[in-house]
Structure formats: C-alpha cells, structure tokens
mmCIF file of C-alpha atoms in Angstrom:
data_model
loop_
_atom_site.group_PDB
_atom_site.id
_atom_site.type_symbol
_atom_site.label_atom_id
_atom_site.label_comp_id
_atom_site.label_asym_id
_atom_site.label_seq_id
_atom_site.Cartn_x
_atom_site.Cartn_y
_atom_site.Cartn_z
ATOM 1 C CA MET A 18 -47.767 -80.743 20.843
ATOM 2 C CA GLU A 19 -48.945 -77.320 20.170
ATOM 3 C CA ASP A 20 -52.615 -77.017 18.718
ATOM 4 C CA ARG A 21 -53.375 -75.121 15.867
ATOM 5 C CA ALA A 22 -54.541 -72.057 17.684
ATOM 6 C CA THR A 23 -51.291 -71.636 19.864
ATOM 7 C CA LYS A 24 -49.391 -72.006 16.591
ATOM 8 C CA LYS A 25 -51.420 -69.283 15.061
ATOM 9 C CA TYR A 26 -51.067 -67.005 17.950
ATOM 10 C CA ILE A 27 -47.279 -67.578 18.147
ATOM 11 C CA SER A 28 -46.864 -66.895 14.518
ATOM 12 C CA ALA A 29 -48.866 -63.732 14.911
ATOM 13 C CA ALA A 30 -47.016 -62.619 17.945
ATOM 14 C CA TYR A 31 -43.674 -63.031 16.012
ATOM 15 C CA GLN A 32 -44.876 -61.071 12.889
ATOM 16 C CA TYR A 33 -46.454 -58.381 15.105
ATOM 17 C CA ALA A 34 -43.235 -57.848 16.980
ATOM 18 C CA PHE A 35 -40.888 -57.882 14.120
ATOM 19 C CA SER A 36 -42.841 -55.148 12.260
ATOM 20 C CA ARG A 37 -43.108 -52.966 15.355
ATOM 21 C CA LEU A 38 -39.378 -53.433 16.221
ATOM 22 C CA VAL A 39 -38.517 -52.266 12.505
ATOM 23 C CA LEU A 40 -40.699 -49.232 12.975
ATOM 24 C CA HIS A 41 -39.582 -48.166 16.560
ATOM 25 C CA SER A 42 -35.937 -49.083 15.803
ATOM 26 C CA THR A 43 -36.010 -46.855 12.619
ATOM 27 C CA LEU A 44 -37.474 -43.959 14.550
ATOM 28 C CA PHE A 45 -34.896 -44.642 17.226
ATOM 29 C CA CYS A 46 -31.988 -44.151 14.727
ATOM 30 C CA GLU A 47 -33.621 -40.993 13.436
ATOM 31 C CA ASN A 48 -33.739 -39.866 16.991
ATOM 32 C CA MET A 49 -30.238 -40.435 17.883
ATOM 33 C CA LEU A 50 -29.176 -38.183 15.151
ATOM 34 C CA GLU A 51 -31.567 -35.440 15.533
ATOM 35 C CA GLY A 52 -32.652 -35.715 19.347
ATOM 36 C CA PRO A 53 -31.154 -34.229 22.426
ATOM 37 C CA LYS A 54 -27.757 -35.273 23.501
ATOM 38 C CA LEU A 55 -27.689 -38.493 25.672
ATOM 39 C CA SER A 56 -26.563 -38.696 29.165
ATOM 40 C CA GLU A 57 -23.622 -41.178 30.179
ATOM 41 C CA GLU A 58 -26.331 -43.665 31.507
ATOM 42 C CA GLU A 59 -28.422 -43.240 28.224
ATOM 43 C CA GLU A 60 -25.336 -43.968 26.023
ATOM 44 C CA GLU A 61 -24.608 -47.047 27.907
ATOM 45 C CA ILE A 62 -28.229 -48.256 27.571
ATOM 46 C CA LYS A 63 -28.149 -47.542 23.937
ATOM 47 C CA ARG A 64 -24.857 -49.290 23.420
ATOM 48 C CA GLU A 65 -26.219 -52.393 25.365
ATOM 49 C CA PHE A 66 -29.417 -52.542 23.201
ATOM 50 C CA GLY A 67 -27.288 -52.367 19.979
ATOM 51 C CA CYS A 68 -25.300 -55.360 21.166
ATOM 52 C CA LEU A 69 -28.698 -57.172 21.883
ATOM 53 C CA LEU A 70 -29.904 -56.295 18.268
ATOM 54 C CA LYS A 71 -26.615 -57.550 16.927
ATOM 55 C CA SER A 72 -26.663 -60.889 18.743
ATOM 56 C CA LEU A 73 -30.423 -61.380 17.372
ATOM 57 C CA THR A 74 -29.134 -60.818 13.889
ATOM 58 C CA GLU A 75 -26.427 -63.407 14.399
ATOM 59 C CA GLY A 76 -28.551 -65.730 16.116
ATOM 60 C CA THR A 77 -26.891 -65.793 19.529
ATOM 61 C CA GLU A 78 -29.132 -63.782 21.514
ATOM 62 C CA GLU A 79 -30.101 -64.666 25.060
ATOM 63 C CA LEU A 80 -33.239 -64.061 26.917
ATOM 64 C CA LEU A 81 -31.481 -63.289 30.145
ATOM 65 C CA GLU A 82 -29.484 -60.433 28.744
ATOM 66 C CA VAL A 83 -32.792 -58.961 27.186
ATOM 67 C CA GLU A 84 -34.561 -59.285 30.560
ATOM 68 C CA LYS A 85 -31.562 -57.665 32.355
ATOM 69 C CA LEU A 86 -31.542 -54.646 30.243
ATOM 70 C CA ARG A 87 -35.476 -54.508 30.432
ATOM 71 C CA ASN A 88 -35.064 -54.504 34.015
ATOM 72 C CA ARG A 89 -32.517 -51.639 34.023
ATOM 73 C CA ILE A 90 -34.890 -49.509 31.910
ATOM 74 C CA SER A 91 -37.759 -50.185 34.165
ATOM 75 C CA ALA A 92 -35.762 -49.118 37.305
ATOM 76 C CA GLY A 93 -34.710 -46.033 35.218
ATOM 77 C CA ALA A 94 -38.359 -45.312 34.498
ATOM 78 C CA GLU A 95 -39.023 -45.450 38.273
ATOM 79 C CA ILE A 96 -36.615 -43.000 38.907
ATOM 80 C CA LEU A 97 -38.016 -40.588 36.344
ATOM 81 C CA THR A 98 -41.573 -41.000 37.716
ATOM 82 C CA ALA A 99 -40.177 -40.063 41.178
ATOM 83 C CA TYR A 100 -38.629 -36.795 39.770
ATOM 84 C CA SER A 101 -42.010 -36.262 38.102
ATOM 85 C CA ASP A 102 -43.778 -36.485 41.493
ATOM 86 C CA CYS A 103 -41.415 -34.536 43.450
ATOM 87 C CA PHE A 104 -41.348 -31.737 40.831
ATOM 88 C CA GLN A 105 -45.309 -31.756 40.942
ATOM 89 C CA ILE A 106 -45.163 -31.188 44.637
ATOM 90 C CA TYR A 107 -42.594 -28.061 44.474
ATOM 91 C CA GLU A 108 -44.777 -26.818 41.274
ATOM 92 C CA TYR A 109 -47.612 -26.652 43.847
ATOM 93 C CA VAL A 110 -45.492 -24.491 46.245
ATOM 94 C CA VAL A 111 -44.117 -22.114 43.499
ATOM 95 C CA SER A 112 -47.299 -21.614 41.658
ATOM 96 C CA ARG A 113 -49.004 -20.541 44.912
ATOM 97 C CA THR A 114 -46.389 -17.794 45.342
ATOM 98 C CA GLU A 115 -46.444 -16.072 41.898
ATOM 99 C CA ARG A 116 -48.813 -13.388 42.755
ATOM 100 C CA ARG A 117 -46.218 -12.170 45.304
ATOM 101 C CA PHE A 118 -44.097 -11.229 42.220
ATOM 102 C CA VAL A 119 -46.327 -10.860 39.124
ATOM 103 C CA LYS A 120 -49.201 -8.385 39.329
ATOM 104 C CA LEU A 121 -52.356 -10.117 38.131
ATOM 105 C CA PRO A 122 -55.995 -9.114 38.362
ATOM 106 C CA PRO A 123 -57.889 -10.370 41.374
ATOM 107 C CA SER A 124 -60.326 -13.244 41.266
ATOM 108 C CA ASP A 125 -64.027 -12.294 40.393
ATOM 109 C CA TYR A 126 -65.220 -14.883 43.101
ATOM 110 C CA THR A 127 -65.264 -14.829 46.822
ATOM 111 C CA PRO A 128 -64.807 -18.266 48.601
ATOM 112 C CA GLU A 129 -68.356 -18.483 49.113
ATOM 113 C CA GLU A 130 -69.316 -17.766 45.383
ATOM 114 C CA MET A 131 -66.618 -20.105 44.255
ATOM 115 C CA ALA A 132 -68.072 -22.874 46.447
ATOM 116 C CA ASP A 133 -71.545 -22.154 44.926
ATOM 117 C CA ALA A 134 -70.404 -22.333 41.305
ATOM 118 C CA LEU A 135 -68.400 -25.487 41.971
ATOM 119 C CA LEU A 136 -71.355 -27.216 43.706
ATOM 120 C CA ASP A 137 -73.790 -26.141 40.902
ATOM 121 C CA THR A 138 -71.110 -27.676 38.359
ATOM 122 C CA LEU A 139 -71.028 -30.895 40.452
ATOM 123 C CA VAL A 140 -74.874 -31.116 40.635
ATOM 124 C CA ASP A 141 -74.710 -30.710 36.662
ATOM 125 C CA LEU A 142 -72.090 -33.383 36.330
ATOM 126 C CA GLY A 143 -74.172 -35.734 38.578
ATOM 127 C CA GLN A 144 -77.043 -35.590 36.352
ATOM 128 C CA ARG A 145 -74.874 -36.597 33.274
ATOM 129 C CA GLY A 146 -72.382 -39.101 34.760
ATOM 130 C CA SER A 147 -70.096 -39.272 37.769
ATOM 131 C CA PRO A 148 -68.996 -36.003 39.377
ATOM 132 C CA TYR A 149 -66.221 -38.069 41.399
ATOM 133 C CA SER A 150 -63.269 -37.212 39.347
ATOM 134 C CA TYR A 151 -64.105 -33.489 38.981
ATOM 135 C CA LEU A 152 -64.493 -33.352 42.619
ATOM 136 C CA LYS A 153 -61.060 -34.850 43.178
ATOM 137 C CA THR A 154 -59.369 -32.393 40.833
ATOM 138 C CA VAL A 155 -61.361 -29.398 42.805
ATOM 139 C CA ILE A 156 -59.857 -30.703 46.076
ATOM 140 C CA SER A 157 -56.389 -31.099 44.820
ATOM 141 C CA TYR A 158 -56.408 -27.209 44.005
ATOM 142 C CA LEU A 159 -57.799 -26.111 47.458
ATOM 143 C CA PRO A 160 -55.323 -24.569 49.948
ATOM 144 C CA VAL A 161 -54.470 -26.963 52.935
ATOM 145 C CA ARG A 162 -54.496 -25.592 56.406
ATOM 146 C CA LEU A 163 -54.309 -28.624 58.517
ATOM 147 C CA THR A 164 -52.401 -29.483 61.744
ATOM 148 C CA ARG A 165 -50.417 -32.769 61.419
ATOM 149 C CA GLN A 166 -52.769 -34.454 63.788
ATOM 150 C CA LYS A 167 -55.809 -33.459 61.808
ATOM 151 C CA PHE A 168 -54.225 -34.566 58.650
ATOM 152 C CA TYR A 169 -53.387 -37.899 60.193
ATOM 153 C CA SER A 170 -56.868 -38.219 61.410
ATOM 154 C CA MET A 171 -58.260 -37.616 57.967
ATOM 155 C CA VAL A 172 -55.925 -40.079 56.427
ATOM 156 C CA MET A 173 -57.029 -42.609 58.993
ATOM 157 C CA GLU A 174 -60.460 -41.968 58.350
ATOM 158 C CA ARG A 175 -60.513 -42.299 54.663
ATOM 159 C CA LEU A 176 -58.358 -45.434 54.706
ATOM 160 C CA SER A 177 -61.087 -47.149 56.752
ATOM 161 C CA ILE A 178 -63.170 -47.140 53.440
ATOM 162 C CA TYR A 179 -60.843 -50.016 52.226
ATOM 163 C CA THR A 180 -61.870 -52.332 55.085
ATOM 164 C CA GLY A 181 -63.071 -55.671 53.341
ATOM 165 C CA ASP A 182 -61.045 -55.151 50.313
ATOM 166 C CA PRO A 183 -58.182 -57.549 49.334
ATOM 167 C CA LYS A 184 -54.924 -56.569 51.099
ATOM 168 C CA GLY A 185 -52.964 -56.753 47.987
ATOM 169 C CA ASP A 186 -55.066 -53.876 46.402
ATOM 170 C CA VAL A 187 -54.770 -51.897 49.538
ATOM 171 C CA GLU A 188 -50.866 -52.248 49.742
ATOM 172 C CA GLU A 189 -50.773 -51.162 46.173
ATOM 173 C CA PHE A 190 -52.629 -48.018 46.977
ATOM 174 C CA LEU A 191 -50.496 -47.167 50.217
ATOM 175 C CA TYR A 192 -47.406 -47.861 47.881
ATOM 176 C CA MET A 193 -48.620 -45.388 45.281
ATOM 177 C CA LEU A 194 -49.580 -42.851 48.156
ATOM 178 C CA LYS A 195 -45.919 -42.886 49.487
ATOM 179 C CA THR A 196 -44.179 -42.675 46.181
ATOM 180 C CA SER A 197 -46.328 -39.756 44.859
ATOM 181 C CA ALA A 198 -45.684 -37.955 48.066
ATOM 182 C CA MET A 199 -42.147 -38.440 48.422
ATOM 183 C CA ALA A 200 -42.331 -40.502 51.503
ATOM 184 C CA LEU A 201 -40.772 -43.334 49.484
ATOM 185 C CA LEU A 202 -38.201 -42.580 46.833
ATOM 186 C CA PRO A 203 -36.153 -45.016 44.612
ATOM 187 C CA GLU A 204 -32.341 -45.552 45.260
ATOM 188 C CA HIS A 205 -29.854 -44.139 42.923
ATOM 189 C CA MET A 206 -31.767 -41.099 42.073
ATOM 190 C CA ASP A 207 -28.377 -39.209 41.858
ATOM 191 C CA LYS A 208 -27.633 -41.106 38.505
ATOM 192 C CA GLU A 209 -29.704 -38.717 36.820
ATOM 193 C CA LYS A 210 -27.229 -35.728 37.530
ATOM 194 C CA GLU A 211 -28.913 -32.672 36.091
ATOM 195 C CA LEU A 212 -32.562 -33.823 37.514
ATOM 196 C CA TYR A 213 -30.848 -34.533 40.810
ATOM 197 C CA GLN A 214 -29.346 -30.939 41.054
ATOM 198 C CA ALA A 215 -32.436 -29.417 39.992
ATOM 199 C CA LEU A 216 -34.409 -31.141 42.742
ATOM 200 C CA GLU A 217 -31.494 -30.051 45.295
ATOM 201 C CA THR A 218 -32.115 -26.581 44.364
ATOM 202 C CA LEU A 219 -35.725 -26.668 45.076
ATOM 203 C CA ARG A 220 -35.153 -28.602 48.466
ATOM 204 C CA GLN A 221 -32.808 -25.828 49.724
ATOM 205 C CA THR A 222 -35.161 -23.042 48.742
ATOM 206 C CA ASP A 223 -36.315 -21.113 51.866
ATOM 207 C CA PHE A 224 -39.915 -20.438 50.619
ATOM 208 C CA GLN A 225 -40.861 -18.485 53.598
ATOM 209 C CA LYS A 226 -38.050 -15.732 52.629
ATOM 210 C CA LEU A 227 -38.540 -16.127 48.753
ATOM 211 C CA ASP A 228 -37.861 -13.068 47.006
ATOM 212 C CA LYS A 229 -38.397 -12.456 43.196
ATOM 213 C CA ALA A 230 -35.171 -13.688 41.792
ATOM 214 C CA GLY A 231 -35.663 -16.923 43.905
ATOM 215 C CA TYR A 232 -39.176 -17.359 42.604
ATOM 216 C CA GLU A 233 -37.664 -17.004 39.052
ATOM 217 C CA THR A 234 -34.912 -19.530 39.843
ATOM 218 C CA CYS A 235 -37.568 -21.962 41.134
ATOM 219 C CA ARG A 236 -39.558 -21.428 37.904
ATOM 220 C CA THR A 237 -36.661 -21.926 35.611
ATOM 221 C CA VAL A 238 -35.526 -25.084 37.251
ATOM 222 C CA LEU A 239 -38.929 -26.460 37.391
ATOM 223 C CA THR A 240 -39.333 -25.643 33.535
ATOM 224 C CA ARG A 241 -35.981 -27.284 32.602
ATOM 225 C CA GLY A 242 -36.818 -30.106 34.778
ATOM 226 C CA ASP A 243 -39.963 -30.946 33.024
ATOM 227 C CA ASP A 244 -38.433 -30.503 29.623
ATOM 228 C CA LEU A 245 -35.735 -32.916 30.700
ATOM 229 C CA LEU A 246 -38.175 -35.170 32.206
ATOM 230 C CA ALA A 247 -39.995 -35.414 28.784
ATOM 231 C CA GLU A 248 -36.626 -36.071 26.749
ATOM 232 C CA LYS A 249 -35.646 -38.937 28.997
ATOM 233 C CA THR A 250 -39.198 -40.430 29.393
ATOM 234 C CA ASP A 251 -39.387 -40.549 25.561
ATOM 235 C CA PHE A 252 -35.879 -42.198 25.512
ATOM 236 C CA TYR A 253 -36.849 -44.941 27.972
ATOM 237 C CA VAL A 254 -40.102 -45.633 26.518
ATOM 238 C CA SER A 255 -38.727 -46.082 22.921
ATOM 239 C CA VAL A 256 -36.160 -48.472 24.338
ATOM 240 C CA GLN A 257 -38.557 -50.406 26.259
ATOM 241 C CA GLU A 258 -40.893 -51.005 23.444
ATOM 242 C CA MET A 259 -38.017 -52.287 21.580
ATOM 243 C CA LEU A 260 -36.881 -54.471 24.210
ATOM 244 C CA ASN A 261 -40.548 -55.920 24.542
ATOM 245 C CA GLU A 262 -40.404 -56.658 20.832
ATOM 246 C CA LEU A 263 -37.109 -58.234 20.966
ATOM 247 C CA TYR A 264 -38.130 -60.336 23.826
ATOM 248 C CA ILE A 265 -41.069 -61.441 21.791
ATOM 249 C CA LEU A 266 -39.097 -62.413 18.904
ATOM 250 C CA CYS A 267 -36.683 -64.535 21.060
ATOM 251 C CA LEU A 268 -39.824 -66.275 22.610
ATOM 252 C CA THR A 269 -41.418 -66.940 19.115
ATOM 253 C CA LYS A 270 -38.747 -67.286 16.302
ATOM 254 C CA ASP A 271 -38.173 -70.940 16.751
ATOM 255 C CA LYS A 272 -41.917 -71.758 17.130
ATOM 256 C CA ARG A 273 -43.521 -69.965 14.503
ATOM 257 C CA ALA A 274 -45.405 -71.621 11.902
ATOM 258 C CA ILE A 275 -43.628 -70.754 8.720
ATOM 259 C CA ASN A 276 -40.726 -68.747 7.305
ATOM 260 C CA THR A 277 -42.361 -66.078 4.844
ATOM 261 C CA SER A 278 -40.835 -63.695 2.551
ATOM 262 C CA SER A 279 -41.847 -60.866 5.063
ATOM 263 C CA ASP A 280 -39.356 -62.636 7.486
ATOM 264 C CA GLN A 281 -36.692 -62.084 4.918
ATOM 265 C CA ALA A 282 -37.520 -58.474 4.798
ATOM 266 C CA PHE A 283 -37.336 -58.228 8.368
ATOM 267 C CA TRP A 284 -33.894 -59.830 8.888
ATOM 268 C CA GLN A 285 -32.456 -57.671 5.966
ATOM 269 C CA GLY A 286 -34.101 -54.385 7.494
ATOM 270 C CA ILE A 287 -33.141 -55.116 11.128
ATOM 271 C CA LYS A 288 -29.563 -55.795 9.877
ATOM 272 C CA LYS A 289 -29.230 -52.395 8.186
ATOM 273 C CA ILE A 290 -30.797 -50.749 11.203
ATOM 274 C CA GLN A 291 -28.264 -52.483 13.595
ATOM 275 C CA GLU A 292 -25.304 -51.407 11.503
ATOM 276 C CA ALA A 293 -26.652 -47.677 11.381
ATOM 277 C CA LEU A 294 -26.883 -47.738 15.127
ATOM 278 C CA GLU A 295 -23.484 -49.247 15.523
ATOM 279 C CA THR A 296 -21.834 -46.751 13.336
ATOM 280 C CA GLY A 297 -23.969 -43.767 14.564
ATOM 281 C CA GLU A 298 -24.509 -42.704 10.921
ATOM 282 C CA GLY A 299 -28.226 -43.526 10.686
ATOM 283 C CA LEU A 300 -30.128 -44.676 7.563
ATOM 284 C CA SER A 301 -30.187 -42.836 4.357
ATOM 285 C CA TYR A 302 -33.807 -41.502 3.475
ATOM 286 C CA GLU A 303 -34.014 -44.249 0.705
ATOM 287 C CA GLU A 304 -32.946 -47.070 2.901
ATOM 288 C CA GLU A 305 -35.535 -46.091 5.484
ATOM 289 C CA GLU A 306 -38.067 -45.825 2.964
ATOM 290 C CA ARG A 307 -37.424 -49.151 1.495
ATOM 291 C CA ILE A 308 -37.373 -50.857 4.874
ATOM 292 C CA LEU A 309 -40.647 -49.435 6.111
ATOM 293 C CA GLU A 310 -42.441 -50.180 2.849
ATOM 294 C CA ARG A 311 -41.582 -53.797 3.137
ATOM 295 C CA MET A 312 -43.179 -53.849 6.731
ATOM 296 C CA GLU A 313 -46.485 -52.275 5.445
ATOM 297 C CA GLY A 314 -49.537 -54.101 6.411
ATOM 298 C CA ILE A 315 -47.953 -56.799 8.487
ATOM 299 C CA GLN A 316 -48.980 -55.408 11.891
ATOM 300 C CA GLU A 317 -52.656 -54.735 10.693
ATOM 301 C CA GLU A 318 -52.835 -58.373 9.236
ATOM 302 C CA VAL A 319 -52.199 -59.970 12.564
ATOM 303 C CA GLU A 320 -53.291 -57.315 15.086
ATOM 304 C CA ASP A 321 -56.843 -58.843 15.384
ATOM 305 C CA ILE A 322 -55.241 -62.456 16.404
ATOM 306 C CA VAL A 323 -52.788 -60.663 19.007
ATOM 307 C CA MET A 324 -55.569 -58.406 20.462
ATOM 308 C CA ALA A 325 -57.808 -61.460 21.009
ATOM 309 C CA GLY A 326 -55.194 -62.759 23.761
ATOM 310 C CA SER A 327 -53.768 -65.943 24.391
ATOM 311 C CA PRO A 328 -55.582 -69.214 23.522
ATOM 312 C CA ASP A 329 -54.162 -70.964 26.734
ATOM 313 C CA PHE A 330 -53.862 -69.081 29.936
ATOM 314 C CA SER A 331 -52.083 -71.776 31.497
ATOM 315 C CA ASP A 332 -49.027 -71.746 29.231
ATOM 316 C CA PRO A 333 -46.461 -69.660 30.919
ATOM 317 C CA VAL A 334 -44.853 -68.642 27.750
ATOM 318 C CA LEU A 335 -48.139 -67.486 26.275
ATOM 319 C CA LYS A 336 -49.090 -65.588 29.357
ATOM 320 C CA LYS A 337 -45.397 -63.823 28.916
ATOM 321 C CA LEU A 338 -46.388 -63.047 25.402
ATOM 322 C CA GLU A 339 -49.599 -61.402 26.276
ATOM 323 C CA ARG A 340 -47.986 -59.384 29.022
ATOM 324 C CA LEU A 341 -45.492 -57.953 26.505
ATOM 325 C CA MET A 342 -48.237 -56.978 24.096
ATOM 326 C CA SER A 343 -50.480 -55.758 26.667
ATOM 327 C CA GLY A 344 -49.725 -52.021 26.001
ATOM 328 C CA SER A 345 -48.215 -51.639 29.469
ATOM 329 C CA ARG A 346 -44.563 -51.156 28.506
ATOM 330 C CA PHE A 347 -43.068 -51.570 31.913
ATOM 331 C CA ALA A 348 -45.310 -54.324 33.333
ATOM 332 C CA PRO A 349 -43.175 -57.225 35.066
ATOM 333 C CA LEU A 350 -42.837 -60.339 33.088
ATOM 334 C CA GLU A 351 -43.929 -62.644 35.709
ATOM 335 C CA GLU A 352 -47.276 -62.160 37.494
ATOM 336 C CA GLU A 353 -46.959 -60.818 40.994
ATOM 337 C CA GLU A 354 -48.827 -62.662 43.538
ATOM 338 C CA ALA A 355 -50.886 -60.044 45.488
ATOM 339 C CA SER A 356 -52.766 -61.244 48.727
ATOM 340 C CA GLN A 357 -56.546 -61.559 48.292
ATOM 341 C CA GLU A 358 -57.227 -61.969 51.871
ATOM 342 C CA ALA A 359 -59.700 -59.438 53.004
ATOM 343 C CA ALA A 360 -58.306 -56.536 54.900
ATOM 344 C CA ASP A 361 -60.000 -56.151 58.357
ATOM 345 C CA ARG A 362 -60.277 -53.044 60.415
ATOM 346 C CA GLU A 363 -57.414 -53.702 62.818
ATOM 347 C CA TRP A 364 -55.020 -54.392 59.730
ATOM 348 C CA ILE A 365 -56.003 -51.316 58.021
ATOM 349 C CA GLU A 366 -55.557 -49.229 61.205
ATOM 350 C CA GLN A 367 -52.053 -50.777 61.419
ATOM 351 C CA LYS A 368 -51.048 -49.877 57.848
ATOM 352 C CA GLY A 369 -52.652 -46.243 58.284
ATOM 353 C CA LYS A 370 -50.347 -45.811 61.617
ATOM 354 C CA GLU A 371 -47.358 -46.890 59.521
ATOM 355 C CA LEU A 372 -48.003 -44.622 56.646
ATOM 356 C CA CYS A 373 -48.708 -41.679 59.090
ATOM 357 C CA GLY A 374 -45.331 -42.530 60.684
ATOM 358 C CA ASP A 375 -43.557 -42.381 57.209
ATOM 359 C CA PHE A 376 -45.258 -38.997 56.953
ATOM 360 C CA ASP A 377 -44.128 -37.708 60.169
ATOM 361 C CA LYS A 378 -40.504 -38.470 59.534
ATOM 362 C CA LEU A 379 -40.897 -36.763 55.991
ATOM 363 C CA PHE A 380 -42.557 -33.731 57.393
ATOM 364 C CA ALA A 381 -39.851 -33.239 59.828
ATOM 365 C CA SER A 382 -37.295 -32.481 57.102
ATOM 366 C CA LEU A 383 -39.532 -30.168 55.115
ATOM 367 C CA PRO A 384 -40.535 -26.637 55.262
ATOM 368 C CA ARG A 385 -44.186 -25.622 55.941
ATOM 369 C CA ALA A 386 -45.218 -24.830 52.526
ATOM 370 C CA VAL A 387 -43.834 -28.122 50.958
ATOM 371 C CA THR A 388 -45.636 -30.294 53.800
ATOM 372 C CA ARG A 389 -48.781 -28.548 52.870
ATOM 373 C CA SER A 390 -48.038 -29.434 49.406
ATOM 374 C CA VAL A 391 -47.425 -33.164 50.245
ATOM 375 C CA MET A 392 -50.695 -32.982 52.315
ATOM 376 C CA ALA A 393 -52.590 -31.681 49.362
ATOM 377 C CA THR A 394 -51.122 -34.322 47.081
ATOM 378 C CA VAL A 395 -52.121 -37.343 49.727
ATOM 379 C CA ILE A 396 -55.684 -35.725 50.326
ATOM 380 C CA SER A 397 -56.336 -35.583 46.584
ATOM 381 C CA LYS A 398 -55.616 -39.181 46.294
ATOM 382 C CA LEU A 399 -57.492 -40.562 49.224
ATOM 383 C CA PRO A 400 -60.780 -41.708 48.630
ATOM 384 C CA LEU A 401 -63.830 -38.941 49.185
ATOM 385 C CA LYS A 402 -65.985 -39.138 52.185
ATOM 386 C CA PHE A 403 -68.856 -36.623 52.142
ATOM 387 C CA ASP A 404 -72.296 -37.265 53.494
ATOM 388 C CA SER A 405 -74.024 -34.434 51.771
ATOM 389 C CA ARG A 406 -73.577 -31.591 49.221
ATOM 390 C CA GLN A 407 -73.657 -29.055 52.154
ATOM 391 C CA GLU A 408 -70.561 -30.948 53.533
ATOM 392 C CA ILE A 409 -68.742 -30.678 50.189
ATOM 393 C CA TRP A 410 -69.764 -26.834 49.824
ATOM 394 C CA ASP A 411 -68.556 -26.225 53.592
ATOM 395 C CA TYR A 412 -65.315 -27.975 52.717
ATOM 396 C CA ILE A 413 -64.517 -25.953 49.790
ATOM 397 C CA ARG A 414 -65.594 -22.516 51.305
ATOM 398 C CA LEU A 415 -63.571 -23.073 54.621
ATOM 399 C CA SER A 416 -60.405 -24.260 52.773
ATOM 400 C CA LEU A 417 -60.487 -21.072 50.868
ATOM 401 C CA GLU A 418 -61.414 -18.695 53.589
ATOM 402 C CA SER A 419 -58.958 -20.302 56.017
ATOM 403 C CA CYS A 420 -56.073 -19.453 53.732
ATOM 404 C CA THR A 421 -54.802 -16.107 54.916
ATOM 405 C CA ASP A 422 -52.065 -15.726 52.379
ATOM 406 C CA TYR A 423 -53.675 -13.662 49.480
ATOM 407 C CA ALA A 424 -51.090 -14.908 46.837
ATOM 408 C CA GLU A 425 -51.829 -18.506 47.609
ATOM 409 C CA ARG A 426 -55.657 -17.978 47.754
ATOM 410 C CA GLU A 427 -55.892 -16.000 44.508
ATOM 411 C CA ALA A 428 -53.834 -18.758 42.870
ATOM 412 C CA CYS A 429 -56.183 -21.316 44.009
ATOM 413 C CA LEU A 430 -59.206 -19.390 42.823
ATOM 414 C CA GLU A 431 -57.618 -18.777 39.647
ATOM 415 C CA PHE A 432 -56.933 -22.457 39.153
ATOM 416 C CA LEU A 433 -60.594 -23.266 40.161
ATOM 417 C CA GLU A 434 -61.922 -20.687 37.749
ATOM 418 C CA GLN A 435 -60.086 -22.248 34.885
ATOM 419 C CA GLU A 436 -61.642 -25.730 35.978
ATOM 420 C CA LEU A 437 -65.051 -24.184 36.007
ATOM 421 C CA ARG A 438 -64.429 -22.802 32.284
ATOM 422 C CA GLU A 439 -63.148 -26.244 31.158
#
C-alpha cells in the first residue's frame, strides 16, 4: 500500500502536470495560428499529439503511444542539434573569410599584444574565480595551423587526463566530441529538407576559391539556417513539454489522492483546447482567458512538493515521474546504465586511436578550411593542459603569428578583442 508521502507526491505531480499542460497547450494553439508554417513532419507530429490529447479526454490513452511520439520527438531534436553543430563549423569558416570581401578597420593589437592582454585578463579572473571557461573560449577563437598528426597527438595527450575516470563518463565525452565535430551524424537528416539543402550548399562550397557572391550566399544560407533551427527547436521543445506532462497524467491520474474542483476545470479546459487543435480554429480570447484563470496558483501550490523530489527512489514509477519533471525535457525515461569501471591508460589509448580514426575518415572528405574548423571545435572541447602562464602566452601568440591568412587572423583578433571588452 502506498504511504502518505508517496500519495502526496503523486497528487502533486498530477496537479503540476495538468496545470502546465493547460498553459503549454494553450500557447501551442496560439503558435499554430500565428507562427511559421509547419513542415510535413511537424504537421504529422501535431496531428499525432492531437490524437493523444483526444484519447486522454476520452479515457482511452495508452502510455506506449505517448512514449512512441516522445521518442520520435527526441530523435527529431537530435537531428536539429546535429544541424546546429554543422552550421557552427561552417560559420567558423565563413566568418574568417569576411575581410576578403568587407572592408573593416585593422585590429589595434599585434599577436604579442593580444597574448599580453588575454593573459592579464586570465590572471585577474584567477584572483576572482576560475579562469578555465574563459581560457576555453579564447582557445576556440584562435586560428588552427596543425598537421593531422600534430592534432592527433594533441587529442591523445589531452584524453590521457581521463585515466582513472569511469568508462561511462569517458564514453559520453567521446560521443559528444564526435557529434559536435560532424564525425558522427544521426540518420535521416534529410527529413529536414530545407536544412539539408542548406547544409549541402555549404558542403559543396569551394572555400579556397570563394568570391564575394559565394561569401554572400554562404552568409544567407547560415542566417536562414539559424532562423529555421530556432523555429523548429521551439516546436519540438513545446511538443516535448506537453508530452512529458501528458505522460505524467497517464501515470498519476488513477493514483492521485482526491478528485478536486481544479480537476474539473482541467478536464473542461483541456477538452476545449483539444477541439481547438482538431479544428485548427484556435481558442477565442475569452475562452483562453477563462481556461487560464482557472489554472492560476495550482502549479505554485504544489511546486515545493514536486521540487523536493521522490520520497521513494526504489519505486520505478516515482523515478520516472522525477525524470519527467527534472527540467531535462529530452531525458530518457529509463536510467541508462553507464560503466563505473575505472578507465586505465591502455583503454584510453585504444579509445583515442578509434576517435582519431573517425576524424581521419572525416578529414579525407573535407576541404582544408573545414578541417581546420573541425580541429578548432575539438580542441576547444578537450581538457586544457598548460603547465604555466608562459605556456599559455606562447600558445596564444604562436597561434596568431602562424596564421598567414590576413583575413582570418584579423577576424580572430576581432573576436578576441570582443572577448576582452566583455
């Protein structure tokens, strides 16, 4: 038999979910009328969500169907993340060609002066807190002039820092490195047709022979890509939020402590919203205000109970509820088992060689400018390994001095100047 604390937590989760579902689905109705046109994939997702909402109001909902759509949304969000990572890599390349075509004043800094200024800032940050994240940002802006072998050597050296850490943590980090650097892309990226075409345009660009028209095309493609990603990410996030809340209701509605008047308001409101989605006509202003007014204060009443967490970590349903309310919208519903075994040096070296092999295959298909961008992305995410301030100063200065491409070096100095000002 469920104890009192468990019953209280389940009832709070139920109220928390239904008040948020009403809010989020009302906003979703508005966006469907006023927002950007949906793709075929998004229209299908909207239709499926509407069917799930209808089955909830009719009492015929099935967790498996909610879970299937939730997994589809998570896969779609993974594809959008991959596009975002790809566009960032090409943004790095395009932004460093700008001064070939746009007249801008030269930097006020020489490489040596910039290294001095950045090191002074790092020392100051070290006195007030940790300069680590600042240094990582600085390194991400520096030009990269490494041979493949030098790059692989750096990767292997930096990965050795993880010796002794749990293997699961290291594998998660390696996965993040590969996905952010285009070495591992999800399947079915071509489902997002406009984004796919934008990426193909960038992939087919000859950056070595880039002229002003080509630069402007790339800039337009990247701007449109960013706008599309923002629109599509908003859609996927909003649907996933509602699915999480729907899932919570499915888990709790038959186990909650009492049936309150606020329940009645929820069921009446959600039925109206479901019908508005089904017809595509939306809610009238008066209907929307009335529905939202009846939900006022409910989320705040139970938030402390929900945020305190599950009273029983051994109960799989309660653990699932906590994951759904964690704020990590795309978190898997089941906790994934990650190896806690310590990674020894031999295992790290093997994983490092596999990673470098993946990068080697990728670099064979990329022009030099894009290869350098991938290297910069990886280097900025690897752990730092500097033994002294002098070593940091030398690294910054040499990175800038070794870049003989005037446009790229000036662009890098401009990014670094902005970082100094901020």
